[in-house]
Amino acid sequence: MQYWIPKTLAISVLLGLSGCSVFTNDAHHERNYRVNEPVKVPANLQQPAQDPTYKMSVARFNSDAEAKGYRPPQQVLTVAKGSWVEENDEKARVYFDKNDGIEDLVDFIWQSVEGVMERHNTSLLDDSRAQGSVSTNWYSLIKPAEGWFWEDEEQISKQKFRFVVEQKEHQRTASLHAELLDYQSDKVELTDMLKQQLEARAVNEVVSEFDYLYRILEVQMRKQQGILSLALGFDSEGNGAMITEQAADIVIDRFSSFLERVNFTIIKIDNDTGEIATRYEKPDDSVWDSIWGDESVQLPLESGDYKVTVATTNDGSTSLTWKDAQGNVLDTDVMAQLQQVLLQVLRDKGLTI
């Protein structure tokens, strides 16, 4: 199961939202006014009095034929966890804080830049990341309007950028900003506004890639936690059980929710005794499961009622002791097989107990 939306869709949505409104202070321009002849009163009626203070000469102004073409400035988007910008920063720059799981923040930023280059099928022209900057080859940020599938997509423009990374002395924060090095286009002239938009858009693509990579890292961390969260051991009475380091009251709630993901139905939860009464039904392993959703998880158990007792062991860990409908503790081999299947589910879904 994927935990993120496709990058291309995310980037297109983010870039579309990155502008802000621009208003011009020309509301009182003469082209917005039209003054007509005064109302003609019939001869048998008295002409209304007119205050000369507010009298306007008869005139008509046409709309300005020259289109202004105002475009909103581009903004750097802080969609990645731990990213932020400084207010009134004149550069297209974003700051990243070091999130949990990131060992080298600067290296993680450079990986994001490389991911953007790979997506655009281009490369780095000058790799001086040891000195804090890289320069790119040509690639296009402005995409043509979509047409029919047999039409050729004509490139509107292409650009080269320099990405600069600067790290704070405490190494918990680093910034990234983009500089437009070169620009080519036969149709669109480069203006100061367009330059600012392109630089901000180049940064936004790296921010989106940073967010994508960190979401993958979070899933990997959850998977590692899941591997360590459920081990084989013994309860305080010497019965074979599953062991976790979480507190017993937390496990009762989390493990109940987890069981529902693998075809258990929770019948009753007794927080006083720490018992979870549940019913298991073997799923039908049909072809439709793999087509319409996740494949069915097959546990080494027969359909029926089971009871899981959650208790604190002598060393402070939490044990989960499984019993069948007759109150018998599950066989050690069955317990080992069950633990392996549940661990696999934890790995696949990045869950923890």
PDB file of C-alpha atoms in Angstrom, residues 111-260:
ATOM      1  CA  GLN A 111      19.069  13.677  -2.695  1.00  0.00           C
ATOM      2  CA  SER A 112      15.888  15.682  -3.276  1.00  0.00           C
ATOM      3  CA  VAL A 113      17.642  17.802  -5.916  1.00  0.00           C
ATOM      4  CA  GLU A 114      18.902  14.636  -7.626  1.00  0.00           C
ATOM      5  CA  GLY A 115      15.369  13.234  -7.589  1.00  0.00           C
ATOM      6  CA  VAL A 116      14.098  16.308  -9.440  1.00  0.00           C
ATOM      7  CA  MET A 117      16.898  15.984 -12.013  1.00  0.00           C
ATOM      8  CA  GLU A 118      16.051  12.328 -12.563  1.00  0.00           C
ATOM      9  CA  ARG A 119      12.371  13.135 -13.053  1.00  0.00           C
ATOM     10  CA  HIS A 120      13.262  15.721 -15.714  1.00  0.00           C
ATOM     11  CA  ASN A 121      15.703  13.315 -17.394  1.00  0.00           C
ATOM     12  CA  THR A 122      18.579  15.734 -16.949  1.00  0.00           C
ATOM     13  CA  SER A 123      21.778  15.856 -14.925  1.00  0.00           C
ATOM     14  CA  LEU A 124      24.059  18.137 -12.949  1.00  0.00           C
ATOM     15  CA  LEU A 125      26.427  20.243 -15.040  1.00  0.00           C
ATOM     16  CA  ASP A 126      28.616  21.287 -12.105  1.00  0.00           C
ATOM     17  CA  ASP A 127      28.550  19.252  -8.889  1.00  0.00           C
ATOM     18  CA  SER A 128      30.184  21.385  -6.196  1.00  0.00           C
ATOM     19  CA  ARG A 129      28.008  20.260  -3.324  1.00  0.00           C
ATOM     20  CA  ALA A 130      31.072  20.095  -1.082  1.00  0.00           C
ATOM     21  CA  GLN A 131      31.204  23.879  -1.491  1.00  0.00           C
ATOM     22  CA  GLY A 132      27.423  24.144  -1.116  1.00  0.00           C
ATOM     23  CA  SER A 133      26.116  24.432  -4.676  1.00  0.00           C
ATOM     24  CA  VAL A 134      25.296  22.512  -7.846  1.00  0.00           C
ATOM     25  CA  SER A 135      24.416  23.690 -11.358  1.00  0.00           C
ATOM     26  CA  THR A 136      21.988  21.845 -13.605  1.00  0.00           C
ATOM     27  CA  ASN A 137      21.799  21.071 -17.264  1.00  0.00           C
ATOM     28  CA  TRP A 138      18.858  22.221 -19.356  1.00  0.00           C
ATOM     29  CA  TYR A 139      15.367  21.193 -18.357  1.00  0.00           C
ATOM     30  CA  SER A 140      11.888  22.649 -18.764  1.00  0.00           C
ATOM     31  CA  LEU A 141       9.705  23.869 -15.917  1.00  0.00           C
ATOM     32  CA  ILE A 142       6.957  25.320 -18.121  1.00  0.00           C
ATOM     33  CA  LYS A 143       4.855  22.572 -19.669  1.00  0.00           C
ATOM     34  CA  PRO A 144       2.720  23.062 -22.805  1.00  0.00           C
ATOM     35  CA  ALA A 145      -1.033  22.823 -22.638  1.00  0.00           C
ATOM     36  CA  GLU A 146      -2.287  19.262 -22.988  1.00  0.00           C
ATOM     37  CA  GLY A 147      -3.561  18.291 -26.421  1.00  0.00           C
ATOM     38  CA  TRP A 148      -4.545  15.140 -28.251  1.00  0.00           C
ATOM     39  CA  PHE A 149      -2.321  12.149 -27.656  1.00  0.00           C
ATOM     40  CA  TRP A 150      -1.026  12.185 -31.235  1.00  0.00           C
ATOM     41  CA  GLU A 151       0.075  15.810 -31.050  1.00  0.00           C
ATOM     42  CA  ASP A 152       3.690  16.608 -30.296  1.00  0.00           C
ATOM     43  CA  GLU A 153       4.320  18.515 -27.086  1.00  0.00           C
ATOM     44  CA  GLU A 154       6.279  21.571 -28.065  1.00  0.00           C
ATOM     45  CA  GLN A 155       8.749  22.795 -25.464  1.00  0.00           C
ATOM     46  CA  ILE A 156       7.942  26.372 -24.436  1.00  0.00           C
ATOM     47  CA  SER A 157      11.232  27.162 -22.720  1.00  0.00           C
ATOM     48  CA  LYS A 158      14.130  25.568 -20.906  1.00  0.00           C
ATOM     49  CA  GLN A 159      16.285  26.712 -18.039  1.00  0.00           C
ATOM     50  CA  LYS A 160      19.468  26.086 -16.111  1.00  0.00           C
ATOM     51  CA  PHE A 161      19.589  26.624 -12.356  1.00  0.00           C
ATOM     52  CA  ARG A 162      22.090  26.792  -9.548  1.00  0.00           C
ATOM     53  CA  PHE A 163      20.914  25.308  -6.248  1.00  0.00           C
ATOM     54  CA  VAL A 164      22.689  26.554  -3.136  1.00  0.00           C
ATOM     55  CA  VAL A 165      22.472  24.850   0.272  1.00  0.00           C
ATOM     56  CA  GLU A 166      23.576  26.649   3.421  1.00  0.00           C
ATOM     57  CA  GLN A 167      23.599  24.949   6.809  1.00  0.00           C
ATOM     58  CA  LYS A 168      23.336  26.580  10.215  1.00  0.00           C
ATOM     59  CA  GLU A 169      26.176  26.050  12.679  1.00  0.00           C
ATOM     60  CA  HIS A 170      24.038  23.825  14.910  1.00  0.00           C
ATOM     61  CA  GLN A 171      23.390  21.584  11.839  1.00  0.00           C
ATOM     62  CA  ARG A 172      19.703  21.249  12.698  1.00  0.00           C
ATOM     63  CA  THR A 173      18.575  23.661   9.970  1.00  0.00           C
ATOM     64  CA  ALA A 174      19.631  24.198   6.362  1.00  0.00           C
ATOM     65  CA  SER A 175      18.346  26.429   3.567  1.00  0.00           C
ATOM     66  CA  LEU A 176      18.013  25.877  -0.165  1.00  0.00           C
ATOM     67  CA  HIS A 177      17.637  28.592  -2.766  1.00  0.00           C
ATOM     68  CA  ALA A 178      17.628  28.561  -6.556  1.00  0.00           C
ATOM     69  CA  GLU A 179      19.226  30.962  -9.041  1.00  0.00           C
ATOM     70  CA  LEU A 180      18.318  31.040 -12.725  1.00  0.00           C
ATOM     71  CA  LEU A 181      21.578  30.738 -14.676  1.00  0.00           C
ATOM     72  CA  ASP A 182      20.334  30.573 -18.268  1.00  0.00           C
ATOM     73  CA  TYR A 183      17.073  30.691 -20.176  1.00  0.00           C
ATOM     74  CA  GLN A 184      16.045  29.840 -23.733  1.00  0.00           C
ATOM     75  CA  SER A 185      12.700  30.339 -25.450  1.00  0.00           C
ATOM     76  CA  ASP A 186      11.478  31.345 -28.881  1.00  0.00           C
ATOM     77  CA  LYS A 187       8.044  32.362 -27.622  1.00  0.00           C
ATOM     78  CA  VAL A 188       8.239  33.672 -24.067  1.00  0.00           C
ATOM     79  CA  GLU A 189      10.485  36.591 -23.210  1.00  0.00           C
ATOM     80  CA  LEU A 190      12.285  36.440 -19.891  1.00  0.00           C
ATOM     81  CA  THR A 191      11.145  39.197 -17.540  1.00  0.00           C
ATOM     82  CA  ASP A 192      11.972  39.896 -13.916  1.00  0.00           C
ATOM     83  CA  MET A 193       8.598  38.516 -12.891  1.00  0.00           C
ATOM     84  CA  LEU A 194       9.073  35.325 -14.929  1.00  0.00           C
ATOM     85  CA  LYS A 195      12.577  34.882 -13.512  1.00  0.00           C
ATOM     86  CA  GLN A 196      11.185  35.091  -9.977  1.00  0.00           C
ATOM     87  CA  GLN A 197       8.437  32.612 -10.860  1.00  0.00           C
ATOM     88  CA  LEU A 198      10.840  30.101 -12.355  1.00  0.00           C
ATOM     89  CA  GLU A 199      13.205  30.242  -9.381  1.00  0.00           C
ATOM     90  CA  ALA A 200      10.354  29.746  -6.929  1.00  0.00           C
ATOM     91  CA  ARG A 201       8.959  26.896  -9.001  1.00  0.00           C
ATOM     92  CA  ALA A 202      12.364  25.208  -9.115  1.00  0.00           C
ATOM     93  CA  VAL A 203      12.544  25.371  -5.311  1.00  0.00           C
ATOM     94  CA  ASN A 204       8.977  24.053  -4.998  1.00  0.00           C
ATOM     95  CA  GLU A 205       9.855  20.982  -7.010  1.00  0.00           C
ATOM     96  CA  VAL A 206      12.710  20.203  -4.610  1.00  0.00           C
ATOM     97  CA  VAL A 207      10.426  20.781  -1.607  1.00  0.00           C
ATOM     98  CA  SER A 208       7.892  18.350  -3.067  1.00  0.00           C
ATOM     99  CA  GLU A 209      10.633  15.769  -3.687  1.00  0.00           C
ATOM    100  CA  PHE A 210      11.923  16.281  -0.112  1.00  0.00           C
ATOM    101  CA  ASP A 211       8.411  15.609   1.185  1.00  0.00           C
ATOM    102  CA  TYR A 212       8.123  12.485  -0.980  1.00  0.00           C
ATOM    103  CA  LEU A 213      11.454  11.063   0.176  1.00  0.00           C
ATOM    104  CA  TYR A 214      10.702  11.781   3.820  1.00  0.00           C
ATOM    105  CA  ARG A 215       7.338  10.017   3.583  1.00  0.00           C
ATOM    106  CA  ILE A 216       9.197   6.928   2.327  1.00  0.00           C
ATOM    107  CA  LEU A 217      11.638   7.255   5.231  1.00  0.00           C
ATOM    108  CA  GLU A 218       8.760   7.493   7.734  1.00  0.00           C
ATOM    109  CA  VAL A 219       7.247   4.272   6.381  1.00  0.00           C
ATOM    110  CA  GLN A 220      10.619   2.543   6.655  1.00  0.00           C
ATOM    111  CA  MET A 221      10.976   3.722  10.248  1.00  0.00           C
ATOM    112  CA  ARG A 222       7.498   2.457  11.096  1.00  0.00           C
ATOM    113  CA  LYS A 223       8.364  -0.878   9.504  1.00  0.00           C
ATOM    114  CA  GLN A 224      11.503  -1.155  11.653  1.00  0.00           C
ATOM    115  CA  GLN A 225       9.482  -0.322  14.740  1.00  0.00           C
ATOM    116  CA  GLY A 226       6.967  -2.958  13.765  1.00  0.00           C
ATOM    117  CA  ILE A 227       9.699  -5.620  13.453  1.00  0.00           C
ATOM    118  CA  LEU A 228      10.840  -4.892  17.003  1.00  0.00           C
ATOM    119  CA  SER A 229       7.376  -4.476  18.489  1.00  0.00           C
ATOM    120  CA  LEU A 230       6.311  -8.114  18.644  1.00  0.00           C
ATOM    121  CA  ALA A 231       8.654 -10.875  19.804  1.00  0.00           C
ATOM    122  CA  LEU A 232       8.250 -14.408  21.205  1.00  0.00           C
ATOM    123  CA  GLY A 233       8.658 -14.977  24.913  1.00  0.00           C
ATOM    124  CA  PHE A 234       6.813 -16.064  28.047  1.00  0.00           C
ATOM    125  CA  ASP A 235       4.213 -14.494  30.277  1.00  0.00           C
ATOM    126  CA  SER A 236       4.558 -14.290  34.087  1.00  0.00           C
ATOM    127  CA  GLU A 237       3.084 -17.818  34.385  1.00  0.00           C
ATOM    128  CA  GLY A 238       5.561 -19.382  31.976  1.00  0.00           C
ATOM    129  CA  ASN A 239       3.171 -19.759  29.040  1.00  0.00           C
ATOM    130  CA  GLY A 240       4.377 -19.050  25.535  1.00  0.00           C
ATOM    131  CA  ALA A 241       3.329 -15.538  24.546  1.00  0.00           C
ATOM    132  CA  MET A 242       4.085 -12.599  22.319  1.00  0.00           C
ATOM    133  CA  ILE A 243       6.098  -9.842  23.990  1.00  0.00           C
ATOM    134  CA  THR A 244       6.125  -6.105  23.339  1.00  0.00           C
ATOM    135  CA  GLU A 245       7.733  -3.192  25.162  1.00  0.00           C
ATOM    136  CA  GLN A 246       4.629  -1.006  25.088  1.00  0.00           C
ATOM    137  CA  ALA A 247       2.587  -0.503  28.274  1.00  0.00           C
ATOM    138  CA  ALA A 248      -0.283  -2.963  28.763  1.00  0.00           C
ATOM    139  CA  ASP A 249      -3.066  -0.352  28.677  1.00  0.00           C
ATOM    140  CA  ILE A 250      -1.777   0.969  25.338  1.00  0.00           C
ATOM    141  CA  VAL A 251      -1.417  -2.522  23.869  1.00  0.00           C
ATOM    142  CA  ILE A 252      -5.032  -3.467  24.634  1.00  0.00           C
ATOM    143  CA  ASP A 253      -6.334  -0.643  22.486  1.00  0.00           C
ATOM    144  CA  ARG A 254      -3.760  -0.869  19.675  1.00  0.00           C
ATOM    145  CA  PHE A 255      -3.707  -4.646  19.399  1.00  0.00           C
ATOM    146  CA  SER A 256      -7.504  -4.762  19.232  1.00  0.00           C
ATOM    147  CA  SER A 257      -7.454  -2.393  16.267  1.00  0.00           C
ATOM    148  CA  PHE A 258      -4.677  -4.400  14.655  1.00  0.00           C
ATOM    149  CA  LEU A 259      -6.603  -7.688  14.961  1.00  0.00           C
ATOM    150  CA  GLU A 260      -9.496  -6.205  13.021  1.00  0.00           C
TER     151      GLU A 260
END
